[in-house]
Short mmCIF file of C-alpha atoms in Angstrom, two decimals:
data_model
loop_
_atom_site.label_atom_id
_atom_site.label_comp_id
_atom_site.label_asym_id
_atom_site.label_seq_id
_atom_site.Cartn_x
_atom_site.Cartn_y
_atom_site.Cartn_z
CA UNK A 1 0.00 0.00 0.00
CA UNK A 2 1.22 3.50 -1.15
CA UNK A 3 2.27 5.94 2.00
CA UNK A 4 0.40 8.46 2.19
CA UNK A 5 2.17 11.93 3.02
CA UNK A 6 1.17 15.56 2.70
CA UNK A 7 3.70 17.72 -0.17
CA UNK A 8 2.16 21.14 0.15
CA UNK A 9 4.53 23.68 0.42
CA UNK A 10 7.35 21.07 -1.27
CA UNK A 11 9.40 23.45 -4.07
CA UNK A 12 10.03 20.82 -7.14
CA UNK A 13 12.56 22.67 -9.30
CA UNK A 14 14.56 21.10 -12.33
CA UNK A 15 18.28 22.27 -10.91
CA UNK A 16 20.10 21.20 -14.30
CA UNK A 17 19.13 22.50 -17.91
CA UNK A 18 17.07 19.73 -19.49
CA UNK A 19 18.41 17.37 -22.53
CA UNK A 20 15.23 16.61 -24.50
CA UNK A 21 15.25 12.59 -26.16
CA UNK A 22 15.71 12.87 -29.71
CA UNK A 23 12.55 14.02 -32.17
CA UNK A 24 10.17 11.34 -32.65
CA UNK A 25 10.04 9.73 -36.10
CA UNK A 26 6.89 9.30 -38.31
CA UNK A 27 5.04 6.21 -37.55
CA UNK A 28 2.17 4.40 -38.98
CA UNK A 29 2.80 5.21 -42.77
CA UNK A 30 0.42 3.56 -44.73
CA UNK A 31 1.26 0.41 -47.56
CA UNK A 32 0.86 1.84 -51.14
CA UNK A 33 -2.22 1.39 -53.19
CA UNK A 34 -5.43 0.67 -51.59
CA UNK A 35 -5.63 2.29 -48.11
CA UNK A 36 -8.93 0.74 -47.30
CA UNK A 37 -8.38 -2.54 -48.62
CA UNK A 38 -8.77 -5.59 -45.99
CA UNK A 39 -10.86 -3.51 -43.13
CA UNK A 40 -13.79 -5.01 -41.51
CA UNK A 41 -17.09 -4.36 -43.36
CA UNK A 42 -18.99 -1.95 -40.38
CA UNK A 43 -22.83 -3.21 -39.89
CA UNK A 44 -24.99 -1.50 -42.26
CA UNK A 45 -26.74 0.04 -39.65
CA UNK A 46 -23.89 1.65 -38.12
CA UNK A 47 -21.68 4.91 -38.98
CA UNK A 48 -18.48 3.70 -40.90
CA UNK A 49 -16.35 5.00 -38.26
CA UNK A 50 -18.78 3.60 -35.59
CA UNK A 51 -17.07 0.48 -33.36
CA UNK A 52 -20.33 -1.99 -32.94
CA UNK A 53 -22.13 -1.12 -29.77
CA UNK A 54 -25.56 -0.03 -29.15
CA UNK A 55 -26.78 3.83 -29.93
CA UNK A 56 -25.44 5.92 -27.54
CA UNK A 57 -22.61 4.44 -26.28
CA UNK A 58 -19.50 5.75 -25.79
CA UNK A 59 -18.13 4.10 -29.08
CA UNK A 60 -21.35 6.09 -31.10
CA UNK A 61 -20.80 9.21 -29.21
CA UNK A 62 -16.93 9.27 -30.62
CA UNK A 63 -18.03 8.13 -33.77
CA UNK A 64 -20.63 11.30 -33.97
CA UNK A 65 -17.89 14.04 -32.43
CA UNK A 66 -15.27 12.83 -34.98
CA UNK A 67 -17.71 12.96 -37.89
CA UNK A 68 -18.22 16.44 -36.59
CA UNK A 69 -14.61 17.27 -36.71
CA UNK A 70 -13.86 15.90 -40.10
CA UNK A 71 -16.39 17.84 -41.41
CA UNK A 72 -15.54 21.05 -39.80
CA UNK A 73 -11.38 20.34 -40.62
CA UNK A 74 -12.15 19.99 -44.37
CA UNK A 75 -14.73 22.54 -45.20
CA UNK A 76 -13.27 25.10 -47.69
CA UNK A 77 -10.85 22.32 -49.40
CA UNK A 78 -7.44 23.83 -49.87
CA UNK A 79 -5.69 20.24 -49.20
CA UNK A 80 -6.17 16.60 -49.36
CA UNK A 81 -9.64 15.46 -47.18
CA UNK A 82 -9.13 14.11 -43.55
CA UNK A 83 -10.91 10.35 -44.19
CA UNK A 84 -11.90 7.38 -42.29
CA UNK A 85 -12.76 4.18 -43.71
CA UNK A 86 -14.31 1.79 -41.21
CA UNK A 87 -11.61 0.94 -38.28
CA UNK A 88 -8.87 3.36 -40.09
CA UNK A 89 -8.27 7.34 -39.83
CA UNK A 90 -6.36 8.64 -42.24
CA UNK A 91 -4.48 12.20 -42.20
CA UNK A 92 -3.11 13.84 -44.90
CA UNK A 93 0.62 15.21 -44.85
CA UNK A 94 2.91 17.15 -46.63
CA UNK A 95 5.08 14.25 -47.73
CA UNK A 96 2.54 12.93 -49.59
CA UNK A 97 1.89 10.09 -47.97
CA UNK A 98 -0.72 9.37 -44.70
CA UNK A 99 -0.39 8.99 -41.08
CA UNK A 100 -2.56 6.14 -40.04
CA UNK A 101 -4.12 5.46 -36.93
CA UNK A 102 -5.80 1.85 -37.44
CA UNK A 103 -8.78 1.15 -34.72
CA UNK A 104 -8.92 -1.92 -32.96
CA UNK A 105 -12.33 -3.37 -31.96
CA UNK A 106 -12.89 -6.34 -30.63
CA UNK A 107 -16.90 -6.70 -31.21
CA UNK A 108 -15.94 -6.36 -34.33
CA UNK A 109 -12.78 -8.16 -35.18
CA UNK A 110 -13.34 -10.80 -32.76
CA UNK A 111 -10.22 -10.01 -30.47
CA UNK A 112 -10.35 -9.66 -26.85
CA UNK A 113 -11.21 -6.93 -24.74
CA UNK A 114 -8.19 -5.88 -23.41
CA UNK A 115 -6.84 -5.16 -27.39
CA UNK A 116 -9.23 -2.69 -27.74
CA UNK A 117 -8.14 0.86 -29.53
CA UNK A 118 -10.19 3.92 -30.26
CA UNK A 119 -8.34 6.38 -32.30
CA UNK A 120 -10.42 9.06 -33.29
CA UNK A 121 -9.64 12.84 -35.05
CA UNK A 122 -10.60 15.52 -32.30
CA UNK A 123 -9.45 18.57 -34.78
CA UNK A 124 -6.64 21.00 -35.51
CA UNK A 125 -3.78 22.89 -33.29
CA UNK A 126 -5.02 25.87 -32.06
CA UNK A 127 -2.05 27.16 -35.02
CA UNK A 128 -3.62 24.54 -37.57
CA UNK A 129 -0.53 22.98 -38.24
CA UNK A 130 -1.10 19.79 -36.44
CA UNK A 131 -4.03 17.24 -36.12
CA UNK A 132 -5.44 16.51 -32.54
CA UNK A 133 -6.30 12.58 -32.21
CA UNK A 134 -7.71 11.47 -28.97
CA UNK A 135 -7.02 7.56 -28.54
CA UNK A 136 -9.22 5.60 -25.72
CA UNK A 137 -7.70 2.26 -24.86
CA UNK A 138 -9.38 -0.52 -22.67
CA UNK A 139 -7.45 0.52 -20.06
CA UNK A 140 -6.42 4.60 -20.13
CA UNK A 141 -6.42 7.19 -22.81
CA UNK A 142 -3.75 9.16 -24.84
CA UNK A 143 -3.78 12.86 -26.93
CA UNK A 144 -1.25 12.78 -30.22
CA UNK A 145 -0.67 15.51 -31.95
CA UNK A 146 -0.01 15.04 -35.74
CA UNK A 147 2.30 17.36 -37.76
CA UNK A 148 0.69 18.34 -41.00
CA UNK A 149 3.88 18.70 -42.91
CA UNK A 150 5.24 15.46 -42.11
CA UNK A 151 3.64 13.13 -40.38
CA UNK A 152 5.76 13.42 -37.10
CA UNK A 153 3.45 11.66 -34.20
CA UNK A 154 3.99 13.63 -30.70
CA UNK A 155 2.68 11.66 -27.94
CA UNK A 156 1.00 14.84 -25.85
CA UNK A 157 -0.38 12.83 -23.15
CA UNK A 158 -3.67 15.06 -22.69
CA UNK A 159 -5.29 18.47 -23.27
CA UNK A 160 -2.42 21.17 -24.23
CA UNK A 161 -2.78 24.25 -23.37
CA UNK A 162 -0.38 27.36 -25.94
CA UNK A 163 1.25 30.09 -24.09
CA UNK A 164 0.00 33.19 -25.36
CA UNK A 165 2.45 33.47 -28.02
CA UNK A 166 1.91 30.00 -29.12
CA UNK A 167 6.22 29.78 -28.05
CA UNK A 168 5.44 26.87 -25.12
CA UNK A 169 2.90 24.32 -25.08
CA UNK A 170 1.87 22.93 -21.32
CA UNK A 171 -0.35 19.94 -20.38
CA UNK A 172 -0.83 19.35 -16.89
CA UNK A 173 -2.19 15.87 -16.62
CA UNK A 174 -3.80 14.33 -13.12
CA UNK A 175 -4.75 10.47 -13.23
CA UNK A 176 -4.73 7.73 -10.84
CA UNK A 177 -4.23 4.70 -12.49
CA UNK A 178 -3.26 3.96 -16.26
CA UNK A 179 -2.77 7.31 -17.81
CA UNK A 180 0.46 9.84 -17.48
CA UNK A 181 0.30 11.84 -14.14
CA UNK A 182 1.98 15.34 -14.76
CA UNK A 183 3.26 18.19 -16.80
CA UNK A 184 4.81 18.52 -19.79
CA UNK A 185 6.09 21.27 -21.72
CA UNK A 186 6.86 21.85 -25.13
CA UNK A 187 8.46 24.59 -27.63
CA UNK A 188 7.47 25.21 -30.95
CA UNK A 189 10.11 25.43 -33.51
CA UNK A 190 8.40 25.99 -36.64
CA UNK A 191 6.00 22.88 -36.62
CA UNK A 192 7.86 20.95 -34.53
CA UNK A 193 8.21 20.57 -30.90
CA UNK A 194 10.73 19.76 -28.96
CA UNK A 195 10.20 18.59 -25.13
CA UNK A 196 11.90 20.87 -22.37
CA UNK A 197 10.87 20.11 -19.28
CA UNK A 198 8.76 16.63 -17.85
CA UNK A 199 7.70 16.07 -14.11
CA UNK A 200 5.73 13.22 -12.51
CA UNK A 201 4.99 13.25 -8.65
CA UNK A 202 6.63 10.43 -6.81
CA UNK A 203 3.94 7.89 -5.98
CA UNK A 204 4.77 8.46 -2.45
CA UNK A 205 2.90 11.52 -1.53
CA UNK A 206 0.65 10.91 -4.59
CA UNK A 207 -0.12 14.13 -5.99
CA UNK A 208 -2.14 15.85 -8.48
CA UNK A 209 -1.48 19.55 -10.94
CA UNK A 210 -4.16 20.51 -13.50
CA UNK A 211 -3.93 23.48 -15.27
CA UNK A 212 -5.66 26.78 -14.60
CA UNK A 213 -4.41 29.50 -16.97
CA UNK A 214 -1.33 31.05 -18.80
CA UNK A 215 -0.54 34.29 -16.21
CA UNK A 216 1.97 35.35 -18.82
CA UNK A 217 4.24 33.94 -21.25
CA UNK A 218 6.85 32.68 -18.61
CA UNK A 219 4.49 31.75 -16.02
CA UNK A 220 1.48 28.91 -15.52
CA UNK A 221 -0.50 28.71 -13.06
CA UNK A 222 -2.10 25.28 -11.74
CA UNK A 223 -3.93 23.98 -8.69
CA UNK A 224 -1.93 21.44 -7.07
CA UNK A 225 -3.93 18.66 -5.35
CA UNK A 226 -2.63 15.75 -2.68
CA UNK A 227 -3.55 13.30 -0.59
CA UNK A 228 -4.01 14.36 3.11
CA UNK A 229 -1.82 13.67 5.72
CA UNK A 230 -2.96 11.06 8.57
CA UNK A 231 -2.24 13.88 10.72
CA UNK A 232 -3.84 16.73 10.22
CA UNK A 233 -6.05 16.55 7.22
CA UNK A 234 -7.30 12.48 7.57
CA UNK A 235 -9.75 11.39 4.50
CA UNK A 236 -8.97 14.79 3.37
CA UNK A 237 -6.88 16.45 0.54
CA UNK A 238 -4.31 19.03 0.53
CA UNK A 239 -4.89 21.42 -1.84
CA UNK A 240 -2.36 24.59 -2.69
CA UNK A 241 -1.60 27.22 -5.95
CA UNK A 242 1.19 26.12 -7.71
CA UNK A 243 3.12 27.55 -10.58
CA UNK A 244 5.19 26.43 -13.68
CA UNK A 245 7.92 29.30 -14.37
CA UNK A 246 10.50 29.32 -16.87
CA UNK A 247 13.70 30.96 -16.21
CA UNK A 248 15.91 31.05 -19.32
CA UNK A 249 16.24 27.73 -20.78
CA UNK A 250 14.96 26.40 -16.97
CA UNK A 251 11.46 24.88 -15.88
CA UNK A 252 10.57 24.37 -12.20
CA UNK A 253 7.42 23.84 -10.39
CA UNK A 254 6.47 24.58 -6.94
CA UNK A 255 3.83 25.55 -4.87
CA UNK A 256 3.72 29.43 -3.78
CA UNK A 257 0.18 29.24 -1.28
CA UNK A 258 0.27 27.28 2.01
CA UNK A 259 -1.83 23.62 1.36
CA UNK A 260 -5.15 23.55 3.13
CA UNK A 261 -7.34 20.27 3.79
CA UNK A 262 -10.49 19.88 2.21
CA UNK A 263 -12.62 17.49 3.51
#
């Protein structure tokens, strides 16, 4: 069993400047010819970018908001159409050739549960130069963000949030179990971003930061959420204003109000 301990107050600060892994490559090109050959038929009853399930379920509820989207991102033309054929999305890039998220569901392909995959297009960058596709697994949930020039697949974890000048991109993530619990920043450099600072609570202490708002273009604010102490806030949570700052090429994060328990 996880200890639980209060962190209020706790300054976490990134004391060294921060090497970034190397730019992701394109995944998930697509075979020549026939993009659409080989996918399951879909039910004629249901949308061809519905998984089978019964109306209004989740699956037909993602199936109706990404409709929605597609049809928003390609009104007025100007470049190849955003498409999905039954259990595959396909984006257009730059290069010339598609990124391809394929879908796996199991009522319909007869795998098991726990394969399941939902990938489905959510929109454009707030800048339009990347596609937004929200992935729902059978256990968690993922945000990628698709460059429109090449194909480059940025794993983004969960909703991003653009500094004011679109420079820095922040996502502030809180989730108990399967999903990425954190932050994560991001510069833009021309259409592609490059990671600058990551932090993820220790699971001691376990600890929550979700995003409030940009305060300026070096500084985030976020509401930073933990477990209570046995002590003085028991069954409670801690909860304390925190903020992201940059200082030259630096991130830190720390909490700047004293924690109070919430019962």
């Amino acid at each position: 069993m996880l200890a639980l301990t209060a962190t209020g107050g706790v300054a976490l600060a990134q004391t060294q400047p921060y090497k970034p892994p190397p730019p992701a490559r394109p995944t998930g090109i697509a075979p020549k010819g026939d993009f659409t050959k080989g996918l399951e038929v879909a039910r004629p009853e249901l949308d061809p970018g519905q998984a089978a399930g019964s109306e209004g379920s989740d699956e037909a509820f993602r199936a109706k908001a990404e409709a929605d989207a597609i049809r928003k991102a390609n009104v007025g033309g100007g470049h190849v159409l955003i498409k999905r054929a039954g259990s595959r999305l396909m984006l257009p890039t730059g290069s010339g050739r598609p990124e391809v998220f394929d879908s796996v569901w199991p009522n319909a392909s007869g795998n098991n549960e726990g394969a399941y995959e939902d990938y489905r297009f959510d929109g454009l960058s707030p800048d339009r130069e990347f596609f937004v596709v929200r992935a729902t697994f059978y256990e968690g949930s993922n945000v990628y963000w698709v460059s429109r020039k090449d194909g480059t697949r940025y794993t983004m974890h969960g909703e991003v949030r653009p500094s004011p000048d679109g420079r820095f991109l922040v996502m502030a993530n809180a989730s108990v179990a399967h999903d990425f619990n954190g932050i994560v920043v991001w510069e833009n450099l021309g259409g592609r971003l490059v990671e600058r600072f990551r932090f993820s609570p220790p699971l001691v202490g376990i600890s929550f930061y979700r995003f409030m708002r940009w305060k300026d273009g070096r500084t985030v604010e976020l509401e930073h959420t933990a477990l209570g102490d046995e002590i003085t806030c028991h069954g409670g949570t801690q909860e304390a204003l925190a903020v992201l700052t940059r200082d030259g090429e630096q991130w830190a994060v720390k909490d700047v109000t004293a924690s109070r328990c919430k019962r």
